[in-house]
mmCIF file of C-alpha atoms in Angstrom:
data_model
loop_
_atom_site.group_PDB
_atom_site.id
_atom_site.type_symbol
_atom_site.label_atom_id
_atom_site.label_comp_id
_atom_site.label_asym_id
_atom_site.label_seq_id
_atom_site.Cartn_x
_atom_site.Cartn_y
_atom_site.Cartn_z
ATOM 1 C CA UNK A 1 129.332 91.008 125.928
ATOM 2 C CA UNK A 2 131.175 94.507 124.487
ATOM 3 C CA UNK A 3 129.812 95.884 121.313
ATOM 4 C CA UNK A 4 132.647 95.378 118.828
ATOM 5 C CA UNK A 5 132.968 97.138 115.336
ATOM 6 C CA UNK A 6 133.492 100.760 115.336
ATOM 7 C CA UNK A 7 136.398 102.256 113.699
ATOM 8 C CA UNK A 8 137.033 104.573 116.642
ATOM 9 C CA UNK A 9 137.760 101.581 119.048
ATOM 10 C CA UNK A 10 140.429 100.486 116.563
ATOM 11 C CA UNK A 11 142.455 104.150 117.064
ATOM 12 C CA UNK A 12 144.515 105.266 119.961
ATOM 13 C CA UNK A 13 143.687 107.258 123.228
ATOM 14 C CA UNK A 14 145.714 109.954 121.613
ATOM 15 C CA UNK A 15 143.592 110.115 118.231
ATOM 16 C CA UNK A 16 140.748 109.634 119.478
ATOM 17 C CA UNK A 17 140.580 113.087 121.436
ATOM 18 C CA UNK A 18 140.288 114.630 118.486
ATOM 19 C CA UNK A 19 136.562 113.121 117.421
ATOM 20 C CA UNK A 20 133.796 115.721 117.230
ATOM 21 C CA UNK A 21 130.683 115.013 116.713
ATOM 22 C CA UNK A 22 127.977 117.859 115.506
ATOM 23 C CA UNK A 23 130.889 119.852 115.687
ATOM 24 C CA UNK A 24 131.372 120.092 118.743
ATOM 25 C CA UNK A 25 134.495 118.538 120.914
ATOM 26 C CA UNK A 26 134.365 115.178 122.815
ATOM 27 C CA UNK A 27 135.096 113.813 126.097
ATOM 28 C CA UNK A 28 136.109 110.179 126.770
ATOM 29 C CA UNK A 29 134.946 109.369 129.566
ATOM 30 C CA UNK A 30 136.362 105.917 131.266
ATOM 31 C CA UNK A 31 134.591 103.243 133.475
ATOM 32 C CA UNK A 32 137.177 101.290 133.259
ATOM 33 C CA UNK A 33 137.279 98.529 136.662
ATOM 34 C CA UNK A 34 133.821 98.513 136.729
ATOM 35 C CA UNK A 35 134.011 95.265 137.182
ATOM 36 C CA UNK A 36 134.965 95.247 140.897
ATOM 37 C CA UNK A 37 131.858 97.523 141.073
ATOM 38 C CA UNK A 38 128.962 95.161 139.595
ATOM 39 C CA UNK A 39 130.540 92.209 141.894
ATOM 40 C CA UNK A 40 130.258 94.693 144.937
ATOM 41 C CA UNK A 41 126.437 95.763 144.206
ATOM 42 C CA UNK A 42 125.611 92.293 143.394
ATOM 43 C CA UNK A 43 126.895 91.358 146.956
ATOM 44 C CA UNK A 44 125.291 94.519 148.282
ATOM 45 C CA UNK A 45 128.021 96.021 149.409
ATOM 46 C CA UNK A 46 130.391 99.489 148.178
ATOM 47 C CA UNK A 47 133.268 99.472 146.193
ATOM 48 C CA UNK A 48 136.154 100.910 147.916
ATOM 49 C CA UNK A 49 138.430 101.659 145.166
ATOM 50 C CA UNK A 50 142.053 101.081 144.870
ATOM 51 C CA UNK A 51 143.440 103.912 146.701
ATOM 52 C CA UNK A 52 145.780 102.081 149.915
ATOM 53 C CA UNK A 53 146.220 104.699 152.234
ATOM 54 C CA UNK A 54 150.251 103.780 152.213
ATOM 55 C CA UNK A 55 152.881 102.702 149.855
ATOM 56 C CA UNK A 56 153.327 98.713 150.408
ATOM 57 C CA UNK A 57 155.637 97.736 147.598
ATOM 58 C CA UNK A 58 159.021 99.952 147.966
ATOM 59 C CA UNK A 59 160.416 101.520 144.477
ATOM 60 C CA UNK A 60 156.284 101.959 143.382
ATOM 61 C CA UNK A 61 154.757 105.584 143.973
ATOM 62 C CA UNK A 62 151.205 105.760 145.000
ATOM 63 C CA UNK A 63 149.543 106.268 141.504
ATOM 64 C CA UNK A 64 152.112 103.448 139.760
ATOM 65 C CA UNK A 65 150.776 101.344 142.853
ATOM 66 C CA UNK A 66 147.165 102.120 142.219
ATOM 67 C CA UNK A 67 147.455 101.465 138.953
ATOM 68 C CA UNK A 68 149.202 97.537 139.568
ATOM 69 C CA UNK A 69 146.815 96.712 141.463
ATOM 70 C CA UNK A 70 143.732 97.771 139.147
ATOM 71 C CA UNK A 71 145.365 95.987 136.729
ATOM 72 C CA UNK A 72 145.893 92.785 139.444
ATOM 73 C CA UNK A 73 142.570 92.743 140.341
ATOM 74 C CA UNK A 74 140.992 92.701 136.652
ATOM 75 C CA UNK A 75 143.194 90.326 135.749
ATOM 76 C CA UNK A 76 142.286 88.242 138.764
ATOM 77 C CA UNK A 77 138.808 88.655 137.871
ATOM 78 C CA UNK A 78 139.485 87.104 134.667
ATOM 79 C CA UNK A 79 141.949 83.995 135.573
ATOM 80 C CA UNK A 80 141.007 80.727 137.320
ATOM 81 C CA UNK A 81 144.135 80.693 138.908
ATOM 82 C CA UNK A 82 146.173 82.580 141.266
ATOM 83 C CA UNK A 83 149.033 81.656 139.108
ATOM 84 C CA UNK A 84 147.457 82.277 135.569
ATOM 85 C CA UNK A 85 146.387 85.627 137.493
ATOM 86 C CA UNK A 86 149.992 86.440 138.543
ATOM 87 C CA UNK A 87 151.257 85.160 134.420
ATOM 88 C CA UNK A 88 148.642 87.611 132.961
ATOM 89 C CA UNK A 89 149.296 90.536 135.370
ATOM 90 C CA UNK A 90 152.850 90.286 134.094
ATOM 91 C CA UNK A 91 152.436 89.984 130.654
ATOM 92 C CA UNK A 92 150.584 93.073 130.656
ATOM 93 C CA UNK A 93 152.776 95.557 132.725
ATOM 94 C CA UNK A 94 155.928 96.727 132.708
ATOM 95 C CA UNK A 95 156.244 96.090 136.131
ATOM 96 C CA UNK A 96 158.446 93.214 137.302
ATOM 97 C CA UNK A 97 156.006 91.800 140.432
ATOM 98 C CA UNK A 98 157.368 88.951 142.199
ATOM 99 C CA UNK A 99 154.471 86.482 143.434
ATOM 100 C CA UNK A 100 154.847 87.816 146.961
ATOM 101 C CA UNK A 101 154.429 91.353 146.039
ATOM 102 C CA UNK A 102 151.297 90.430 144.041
ATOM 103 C CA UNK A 103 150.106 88.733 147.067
ATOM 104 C CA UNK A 104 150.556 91.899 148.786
ATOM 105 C CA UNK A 105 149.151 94.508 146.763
ATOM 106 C CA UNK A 106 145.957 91.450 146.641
ATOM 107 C CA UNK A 107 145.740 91.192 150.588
ATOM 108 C CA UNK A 108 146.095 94.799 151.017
ATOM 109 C CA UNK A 109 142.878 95.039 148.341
ATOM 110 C CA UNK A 110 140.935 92.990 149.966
ATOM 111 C CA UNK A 111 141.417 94.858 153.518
ATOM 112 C CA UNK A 112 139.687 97.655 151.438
ATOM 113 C CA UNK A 113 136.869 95.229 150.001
ATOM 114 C CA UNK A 114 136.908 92.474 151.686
ATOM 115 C CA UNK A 115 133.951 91.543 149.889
ATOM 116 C CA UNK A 116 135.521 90.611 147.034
ATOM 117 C CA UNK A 117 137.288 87.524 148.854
ATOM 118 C CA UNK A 118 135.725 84.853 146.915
ATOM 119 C CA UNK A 119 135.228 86.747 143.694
ATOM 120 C CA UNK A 120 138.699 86.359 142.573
ATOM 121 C CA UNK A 121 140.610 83.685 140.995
ATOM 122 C CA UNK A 122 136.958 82.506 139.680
ATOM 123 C CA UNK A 123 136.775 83.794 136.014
ATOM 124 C CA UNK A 124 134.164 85.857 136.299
ATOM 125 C CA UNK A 125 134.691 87.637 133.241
ATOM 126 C CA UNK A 126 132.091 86.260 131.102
ATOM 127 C CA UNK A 127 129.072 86.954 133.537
ATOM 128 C CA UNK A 128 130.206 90.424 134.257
ATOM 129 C CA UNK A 129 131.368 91.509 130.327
ATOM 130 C CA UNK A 130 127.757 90.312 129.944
ATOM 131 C CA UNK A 131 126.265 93.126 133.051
ATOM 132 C CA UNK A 132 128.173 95.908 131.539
ATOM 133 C CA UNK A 133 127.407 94.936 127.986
ATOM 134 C CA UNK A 134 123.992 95.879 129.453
ATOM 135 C CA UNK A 135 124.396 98.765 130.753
ATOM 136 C CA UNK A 136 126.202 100.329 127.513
ATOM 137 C CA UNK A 137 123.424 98.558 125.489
ATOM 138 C CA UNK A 138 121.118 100.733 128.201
ATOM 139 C CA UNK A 139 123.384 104.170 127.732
ATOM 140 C CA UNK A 140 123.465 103.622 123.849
ATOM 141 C CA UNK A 141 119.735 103.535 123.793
ATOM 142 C CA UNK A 142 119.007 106.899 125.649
ATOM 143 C CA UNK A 143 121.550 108.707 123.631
ATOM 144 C CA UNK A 144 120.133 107.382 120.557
ATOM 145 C CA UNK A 145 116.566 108.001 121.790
ATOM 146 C CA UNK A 146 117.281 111.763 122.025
ATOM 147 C CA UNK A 147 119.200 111.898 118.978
ATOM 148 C CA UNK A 148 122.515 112.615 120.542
ATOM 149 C CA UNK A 149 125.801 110.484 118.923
ATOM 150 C CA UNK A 150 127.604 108.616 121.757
ATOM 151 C CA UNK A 151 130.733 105.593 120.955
ATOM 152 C CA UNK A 152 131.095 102.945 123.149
ATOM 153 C CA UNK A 153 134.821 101.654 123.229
ATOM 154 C CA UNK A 154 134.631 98.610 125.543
ATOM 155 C CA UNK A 155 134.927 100.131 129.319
ATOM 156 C CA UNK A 156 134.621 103.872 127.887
ATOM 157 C CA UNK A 157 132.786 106.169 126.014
ATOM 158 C CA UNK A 158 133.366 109.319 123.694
ATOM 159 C CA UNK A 159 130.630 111.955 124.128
ATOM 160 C CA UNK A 160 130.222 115.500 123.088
ATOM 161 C CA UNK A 161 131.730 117.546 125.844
ATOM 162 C CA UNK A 162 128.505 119.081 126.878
ATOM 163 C CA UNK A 163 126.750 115.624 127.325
ATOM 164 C CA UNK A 164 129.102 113.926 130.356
ATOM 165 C CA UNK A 165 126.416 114.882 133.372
ATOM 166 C CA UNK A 166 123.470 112.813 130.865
ATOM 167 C CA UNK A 167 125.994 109.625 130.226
ATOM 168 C CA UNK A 168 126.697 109.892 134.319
ATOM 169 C CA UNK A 169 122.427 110.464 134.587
ATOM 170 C CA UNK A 170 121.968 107.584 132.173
ATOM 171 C CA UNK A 171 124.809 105.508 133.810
ATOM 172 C CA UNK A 172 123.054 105.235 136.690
ATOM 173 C CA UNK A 173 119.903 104.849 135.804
ATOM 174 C CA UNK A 174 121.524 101.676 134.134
ATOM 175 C CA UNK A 175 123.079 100.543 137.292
ATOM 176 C CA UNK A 176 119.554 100.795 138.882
ATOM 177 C CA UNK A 177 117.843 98.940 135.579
ATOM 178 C CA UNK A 178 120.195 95.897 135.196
ATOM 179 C CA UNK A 179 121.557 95.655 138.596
ATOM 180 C CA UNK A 180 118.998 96.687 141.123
ATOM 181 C CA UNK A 181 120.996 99.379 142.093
ATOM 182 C CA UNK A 182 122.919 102.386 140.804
#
C-alpha cells in the first residue's frame, strides 16, 4: 500500500526538520490515524477523534491518554484478536496497560465512535494501507503536476512550508476522489 524507498523515510523526526527543498524550509505535516477516518467515511459517518472528555485510567494525563489509545485503536485495526491487539499495543508503548484498562480506554472510544464497533479486532490493515496508498498516490500526483517537490513518509508528508493549505486542498480532493467523500 505505502510508497517505500526514499532516503528521508529512513531518518528521524528530528533530522528530518531540517529538509529544504528549493531552498526554502519544510513542514511535516502528519495524518497519522487516518485510518479510523477512511473506516468512518466508508460507513458514512464522522470521526470523532480521540479526545475523552475525562481522564479514565488514573496515573495517565489527558495527552499520554490520547495518545494510548491512538495507538490502541491502530493497533486494533491491525490485529485479529483482542488479545494479539492488547500483545501489540504493549510491545509498542512504554505504557504498562493491564487488559482491563485497555478494555477501558476501547469502550470509552467507541462511546465517541460507536461506529467503529465492528471494525476492530478484524485486520483491516491491508484494505485501508491500500485507501491511503491512494490518496498519497493522488497528493503525489498534483504536487508533481505543478512542479512542486513533496515526500511521502508513510502516514506523513514533508512539504515546503508555504505549500501546507495545497497538500490540505489536494488532501481532500483525494478523500472526495477515492472515497466518495472528503
Amino acid at each position: 500500500g505505502w510508497f517505500y524507498g526514499g532516503f528521508w523515510q529512513q531518518i528521524g523526526k528530528n533530522f528530518r526538520k531540517d529538509i529544504y527543498m528549493n531552498d526554502k524550509p519544510t513542514i511535516e505535516v502528519d495524518y497519522k490515524g487516518i485510518h479510523p477516518s477512511i473506516l468512518s467515511i466508508n460507513r458514512g459517518k464522522a470521526f470523532n477523534g480521540y479526545e475523552l472528555n475525562k481522564v479514565i485510567l488514573p496515573g495517565l494525563n489527558k495527552e499520554q491518554q490520547a495518545k494510548a489509545l491512538k495507538l490502541l485503536i491502530l493497533t486494533a485495526l491491525s490485529a485479529s484478536s483482542k488479545q494479539q491487539a492488547y500483545k501489540a499495543f504493549r510491545a509498542s508503548s512504554d505504557l504498562p496497560l493491564k487488559d482491563r484498562e485497555l478494555v477501558q480506554l476501547i469502550n470509552s472510544f467507541l462511546e465517541l465512535n460507536p461506529h467503529l464497533t465492528d471494525d476492530l479486532f478484524t485486520d483491516q490493515i491491508v484494505n485501508l494501507m491500500y485507501q491511503d496508498s491512494l490518496i498519497t498516490e493522488y497528493v503525489i500526483k498534483k504536487f508533481t503536476y505543478s512542479d512542486i517537490p513533496i515526500l511521502s513518509i508513510h502516514d506523513s508528508f514533508i512539504v515546503q512550508y508555504d505549500q501546507v493549505l495545497n497538500l490540505k486542498k489536494y488532501m481532500s480532493e483525494a478523500s472526495k476522489a477515492v472515497l466518495g467523500k472528503q
